[in-house]
Short mmCIF file of N, CA and C in Angstrom, two decimals:
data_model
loop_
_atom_site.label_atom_id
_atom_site.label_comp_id
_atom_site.label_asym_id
_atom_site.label_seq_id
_atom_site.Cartn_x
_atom_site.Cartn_y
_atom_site.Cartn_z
N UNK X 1 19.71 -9.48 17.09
CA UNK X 1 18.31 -9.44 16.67
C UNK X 1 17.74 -8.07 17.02
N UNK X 2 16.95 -7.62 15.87
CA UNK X 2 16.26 -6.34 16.52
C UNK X 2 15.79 -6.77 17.43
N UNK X 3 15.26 -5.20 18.16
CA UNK X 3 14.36 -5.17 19.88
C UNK X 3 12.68 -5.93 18.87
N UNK X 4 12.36 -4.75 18.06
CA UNK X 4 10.81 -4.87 17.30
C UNK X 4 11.24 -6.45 16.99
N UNK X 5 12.19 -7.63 16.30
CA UNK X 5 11.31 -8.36 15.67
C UNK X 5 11.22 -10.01 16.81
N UNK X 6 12.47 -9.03 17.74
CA UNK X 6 11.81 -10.43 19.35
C UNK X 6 10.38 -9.77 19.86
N UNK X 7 10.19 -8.39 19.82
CA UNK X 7 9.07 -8.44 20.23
C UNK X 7 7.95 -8.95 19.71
N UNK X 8 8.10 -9.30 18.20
CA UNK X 8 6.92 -9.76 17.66
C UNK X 8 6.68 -11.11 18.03
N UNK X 9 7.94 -12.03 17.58
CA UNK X 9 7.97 -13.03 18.01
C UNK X 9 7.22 -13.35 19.55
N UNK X 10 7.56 -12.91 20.20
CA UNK X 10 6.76 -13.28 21.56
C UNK X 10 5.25 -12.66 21.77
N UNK X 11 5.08 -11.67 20.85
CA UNK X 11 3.63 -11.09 20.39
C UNK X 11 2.97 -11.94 19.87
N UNK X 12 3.34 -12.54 18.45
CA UNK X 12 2.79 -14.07 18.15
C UNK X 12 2.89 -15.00 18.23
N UNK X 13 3.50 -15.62 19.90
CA UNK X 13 3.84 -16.71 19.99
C UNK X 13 2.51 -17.71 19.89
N UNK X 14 1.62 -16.67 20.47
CA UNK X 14 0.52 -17.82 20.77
C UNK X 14 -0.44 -18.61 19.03
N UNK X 15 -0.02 -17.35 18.35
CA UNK X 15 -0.80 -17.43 17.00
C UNK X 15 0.75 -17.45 16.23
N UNK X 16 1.38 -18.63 15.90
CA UNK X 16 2.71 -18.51 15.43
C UNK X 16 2.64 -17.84 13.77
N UNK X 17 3.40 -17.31 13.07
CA UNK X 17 3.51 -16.79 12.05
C UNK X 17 4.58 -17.35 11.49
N UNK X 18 4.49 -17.00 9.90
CA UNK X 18 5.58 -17.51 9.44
C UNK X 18 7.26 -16.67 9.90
N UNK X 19 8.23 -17.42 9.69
CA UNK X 19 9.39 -16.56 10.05
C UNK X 19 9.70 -15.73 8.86
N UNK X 20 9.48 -15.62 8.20
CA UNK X 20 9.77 -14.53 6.88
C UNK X 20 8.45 -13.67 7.08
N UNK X 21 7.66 -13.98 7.61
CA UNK X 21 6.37 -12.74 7.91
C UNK X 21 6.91 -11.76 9.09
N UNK X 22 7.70 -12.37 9.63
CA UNK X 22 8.17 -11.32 11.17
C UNK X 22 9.17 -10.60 10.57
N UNK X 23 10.31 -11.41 10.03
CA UNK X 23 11.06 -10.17 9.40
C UNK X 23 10.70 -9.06 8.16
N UNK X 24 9.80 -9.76 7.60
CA UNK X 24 9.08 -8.45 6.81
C UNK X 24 8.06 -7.51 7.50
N UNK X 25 7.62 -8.02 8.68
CA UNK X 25 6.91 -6.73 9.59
C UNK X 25 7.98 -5.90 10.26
N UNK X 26 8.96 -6.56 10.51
CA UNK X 26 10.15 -5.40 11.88
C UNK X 26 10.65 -4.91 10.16
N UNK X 27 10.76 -5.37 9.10
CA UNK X 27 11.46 -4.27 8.12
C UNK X 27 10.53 -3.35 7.52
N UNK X 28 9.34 -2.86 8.14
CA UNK X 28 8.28 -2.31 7.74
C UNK X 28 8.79 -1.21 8.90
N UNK X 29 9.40 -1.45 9.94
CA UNK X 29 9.09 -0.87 11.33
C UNK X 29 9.90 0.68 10.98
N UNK X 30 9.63 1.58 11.36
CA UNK X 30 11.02 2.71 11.15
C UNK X 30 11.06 3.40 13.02
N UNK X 31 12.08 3.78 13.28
CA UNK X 31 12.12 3.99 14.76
C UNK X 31 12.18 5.79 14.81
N UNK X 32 11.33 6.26 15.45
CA UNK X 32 10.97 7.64 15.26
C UNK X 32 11.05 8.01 17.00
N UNK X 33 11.93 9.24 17.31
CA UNK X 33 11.73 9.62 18.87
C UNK X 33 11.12 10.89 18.98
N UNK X 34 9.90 10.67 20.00
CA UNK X 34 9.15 11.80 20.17
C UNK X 34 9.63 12.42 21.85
N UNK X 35 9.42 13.48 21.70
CA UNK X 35 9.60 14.77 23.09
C UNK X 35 7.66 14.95 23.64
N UNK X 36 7.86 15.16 25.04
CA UNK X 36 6.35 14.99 25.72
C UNK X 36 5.75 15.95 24.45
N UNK X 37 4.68 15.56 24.58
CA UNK X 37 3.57 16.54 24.01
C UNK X 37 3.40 16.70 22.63
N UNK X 38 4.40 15.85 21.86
CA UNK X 38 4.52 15.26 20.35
C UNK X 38 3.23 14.61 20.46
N UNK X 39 2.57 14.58 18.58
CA UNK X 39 1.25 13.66 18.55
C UNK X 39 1.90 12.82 17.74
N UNK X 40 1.73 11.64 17.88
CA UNK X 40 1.46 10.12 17.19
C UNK X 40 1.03 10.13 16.16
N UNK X 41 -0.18 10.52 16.25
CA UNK X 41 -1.31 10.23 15.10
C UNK X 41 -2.51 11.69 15.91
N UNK X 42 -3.38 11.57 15.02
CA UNK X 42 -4.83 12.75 15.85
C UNK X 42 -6.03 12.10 15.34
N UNK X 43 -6.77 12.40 15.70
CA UNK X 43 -7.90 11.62 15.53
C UNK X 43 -8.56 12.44 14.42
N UNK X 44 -9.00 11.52 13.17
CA UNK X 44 -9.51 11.60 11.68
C UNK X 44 -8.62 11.46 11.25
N UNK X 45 -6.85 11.28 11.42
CA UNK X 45 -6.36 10.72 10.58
C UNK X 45 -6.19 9.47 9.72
N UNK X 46 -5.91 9.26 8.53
CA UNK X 46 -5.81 7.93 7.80
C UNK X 46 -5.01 6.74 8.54
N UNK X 47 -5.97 5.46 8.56
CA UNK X 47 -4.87 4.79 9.46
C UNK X 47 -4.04 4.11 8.06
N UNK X 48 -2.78 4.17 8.37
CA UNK X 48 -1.74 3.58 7.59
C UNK X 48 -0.87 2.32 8.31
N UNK X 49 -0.57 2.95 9.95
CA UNK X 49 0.15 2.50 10.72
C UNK X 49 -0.19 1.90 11.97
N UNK X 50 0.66 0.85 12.80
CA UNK X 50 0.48 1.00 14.02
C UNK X 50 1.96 0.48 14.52
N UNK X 51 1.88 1.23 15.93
CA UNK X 51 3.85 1.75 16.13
C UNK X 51 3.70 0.58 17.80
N UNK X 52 4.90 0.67 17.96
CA UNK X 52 5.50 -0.14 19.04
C UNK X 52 6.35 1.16 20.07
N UNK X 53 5.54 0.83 21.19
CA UNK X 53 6.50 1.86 21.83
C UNK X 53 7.35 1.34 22.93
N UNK X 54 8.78 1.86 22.86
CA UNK X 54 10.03 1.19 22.99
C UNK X 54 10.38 1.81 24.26
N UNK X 55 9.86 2.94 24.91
CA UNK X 55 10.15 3.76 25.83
C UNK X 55 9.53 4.59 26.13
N UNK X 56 8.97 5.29 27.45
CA UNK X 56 8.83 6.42 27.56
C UNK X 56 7.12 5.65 27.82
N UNK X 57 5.64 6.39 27.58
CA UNK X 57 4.30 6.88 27.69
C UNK X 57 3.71 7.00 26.37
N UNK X 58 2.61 6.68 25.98
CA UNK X 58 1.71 7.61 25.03
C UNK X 58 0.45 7.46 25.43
N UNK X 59 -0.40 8.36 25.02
CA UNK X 59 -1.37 8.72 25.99
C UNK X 59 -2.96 8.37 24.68
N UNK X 60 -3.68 7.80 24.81
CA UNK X 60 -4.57 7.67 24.01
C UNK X 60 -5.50 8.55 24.23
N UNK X 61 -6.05 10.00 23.42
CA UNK X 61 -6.78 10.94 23.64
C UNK X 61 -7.83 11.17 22.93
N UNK X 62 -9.43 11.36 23.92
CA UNK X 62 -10.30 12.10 22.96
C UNK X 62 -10.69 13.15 23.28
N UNK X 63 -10.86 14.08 22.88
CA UNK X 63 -10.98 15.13 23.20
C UNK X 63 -9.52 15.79 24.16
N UNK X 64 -10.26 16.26 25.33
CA UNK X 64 -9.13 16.86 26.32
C UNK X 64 -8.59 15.47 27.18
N UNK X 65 -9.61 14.61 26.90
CA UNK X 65 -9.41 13.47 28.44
C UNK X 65 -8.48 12.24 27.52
N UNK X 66 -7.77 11.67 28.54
CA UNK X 66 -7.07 10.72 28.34
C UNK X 66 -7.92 9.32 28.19
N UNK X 67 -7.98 8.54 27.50
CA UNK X 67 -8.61 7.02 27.93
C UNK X 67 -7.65 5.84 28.41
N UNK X 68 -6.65 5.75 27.62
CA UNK X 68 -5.43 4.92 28.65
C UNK X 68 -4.09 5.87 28.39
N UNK X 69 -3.08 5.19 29.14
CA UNK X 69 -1.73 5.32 28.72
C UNK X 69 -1.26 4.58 28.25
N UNK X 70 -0.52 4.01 27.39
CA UNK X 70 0.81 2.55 26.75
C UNK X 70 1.75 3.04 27.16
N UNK X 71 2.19 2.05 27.44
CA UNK X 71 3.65 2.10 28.04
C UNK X 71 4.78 1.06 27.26
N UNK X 72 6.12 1.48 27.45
CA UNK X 72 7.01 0.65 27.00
C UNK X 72 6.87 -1.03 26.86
N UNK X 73 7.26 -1.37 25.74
CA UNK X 73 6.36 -2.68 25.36
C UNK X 73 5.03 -2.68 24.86
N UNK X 74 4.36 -1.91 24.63
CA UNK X 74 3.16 -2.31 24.48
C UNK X 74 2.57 -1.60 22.66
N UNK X 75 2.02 -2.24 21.96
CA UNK X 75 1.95 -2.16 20.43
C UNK X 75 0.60 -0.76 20.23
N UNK X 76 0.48 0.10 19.88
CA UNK X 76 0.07 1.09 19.87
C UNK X 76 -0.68 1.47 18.49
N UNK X 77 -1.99 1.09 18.06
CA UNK X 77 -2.86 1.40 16.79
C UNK X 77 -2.99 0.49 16.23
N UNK X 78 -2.65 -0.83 17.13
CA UNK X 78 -2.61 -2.28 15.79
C UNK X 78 -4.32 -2.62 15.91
N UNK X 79 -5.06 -1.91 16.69
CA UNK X 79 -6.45 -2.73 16.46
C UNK X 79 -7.08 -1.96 15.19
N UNK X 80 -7.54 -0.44 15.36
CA UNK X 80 -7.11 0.40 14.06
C UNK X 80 -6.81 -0.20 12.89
N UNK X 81 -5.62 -0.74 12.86
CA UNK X 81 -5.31 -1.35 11.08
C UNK X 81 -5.83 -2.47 10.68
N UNK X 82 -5.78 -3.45 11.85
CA UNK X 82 -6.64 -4.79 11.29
C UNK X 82 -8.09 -5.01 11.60
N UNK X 83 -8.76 -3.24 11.32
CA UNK X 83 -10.00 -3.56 11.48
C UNK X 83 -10.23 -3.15 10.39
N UNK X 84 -11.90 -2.36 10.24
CA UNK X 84 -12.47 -2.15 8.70
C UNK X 84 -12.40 -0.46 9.08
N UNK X 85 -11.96 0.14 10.12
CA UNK X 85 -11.88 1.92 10.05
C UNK X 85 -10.83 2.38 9.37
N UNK X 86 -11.09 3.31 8.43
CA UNK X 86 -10.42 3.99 8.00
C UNK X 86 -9.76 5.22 8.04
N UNK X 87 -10.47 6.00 9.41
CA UNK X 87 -9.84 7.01 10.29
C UNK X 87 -9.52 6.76 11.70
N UNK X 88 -8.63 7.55 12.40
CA UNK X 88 -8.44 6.68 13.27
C UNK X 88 -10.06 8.09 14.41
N UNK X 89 -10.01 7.28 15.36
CA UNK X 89 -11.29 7.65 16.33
C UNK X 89 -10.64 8.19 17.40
N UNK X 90 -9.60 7.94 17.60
CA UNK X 90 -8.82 9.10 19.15
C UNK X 90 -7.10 9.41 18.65
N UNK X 91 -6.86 10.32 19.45
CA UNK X 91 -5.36 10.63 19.29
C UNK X 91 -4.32 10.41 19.66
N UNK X 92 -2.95 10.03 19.81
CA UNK X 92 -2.19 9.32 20.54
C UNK X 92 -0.88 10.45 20.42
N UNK X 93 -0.67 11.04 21.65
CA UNK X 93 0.28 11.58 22.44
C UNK X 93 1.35 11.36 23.18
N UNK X 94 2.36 11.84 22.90
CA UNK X 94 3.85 11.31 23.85
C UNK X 94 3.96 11.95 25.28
N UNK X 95 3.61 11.54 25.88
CA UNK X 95 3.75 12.15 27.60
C UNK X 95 4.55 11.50 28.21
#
């Protein structure tokens, strides 16, 4: 089993989904590796996406200052897509 589509599964355990909806989200997924100081996304970009991070830090940025970190495991821009914004409002960094 992919890593992404157990993670979903236990992401929506509480709100169950269909099983052909999980494997069409992890086949949506593409696995991309970033080096510190790579950007994610920047802020005013179009939201299209939101990524799962599998390893490592990313740093949620506005301006110069940090507002959180994500860490391994944790789903990264999904509030962004299933809202009504259409840019994203901060930047997300690989540290």
């Amino acid at each position: 089993m992919l890593p992404i589509l157990s993670f979903f599964r236990r992401f929506f355990s509480e709100n169950p989904l269909d099983a052909g909806l999980l494997e069409q989200l992890s086949s949506l997924c593409t696995r991309v590796q970033l080096s510190t100081g790579d950007i994610v996304f920047d802020r005013g970009e179009q939201i299209d996406a939101f990524y799962w991070v599998s390893q490592g830090q990313v740093a949620l940025r506005l301006g110069c200052k940090d507002l959180i970190h994500i860490g391994a495991g944790r789903l990264l821009g999904e509030d962004s897509v299933f809202s009504q914004l259409k840019e994203r409002e901060y930047a997300a960094i690989a540290i």
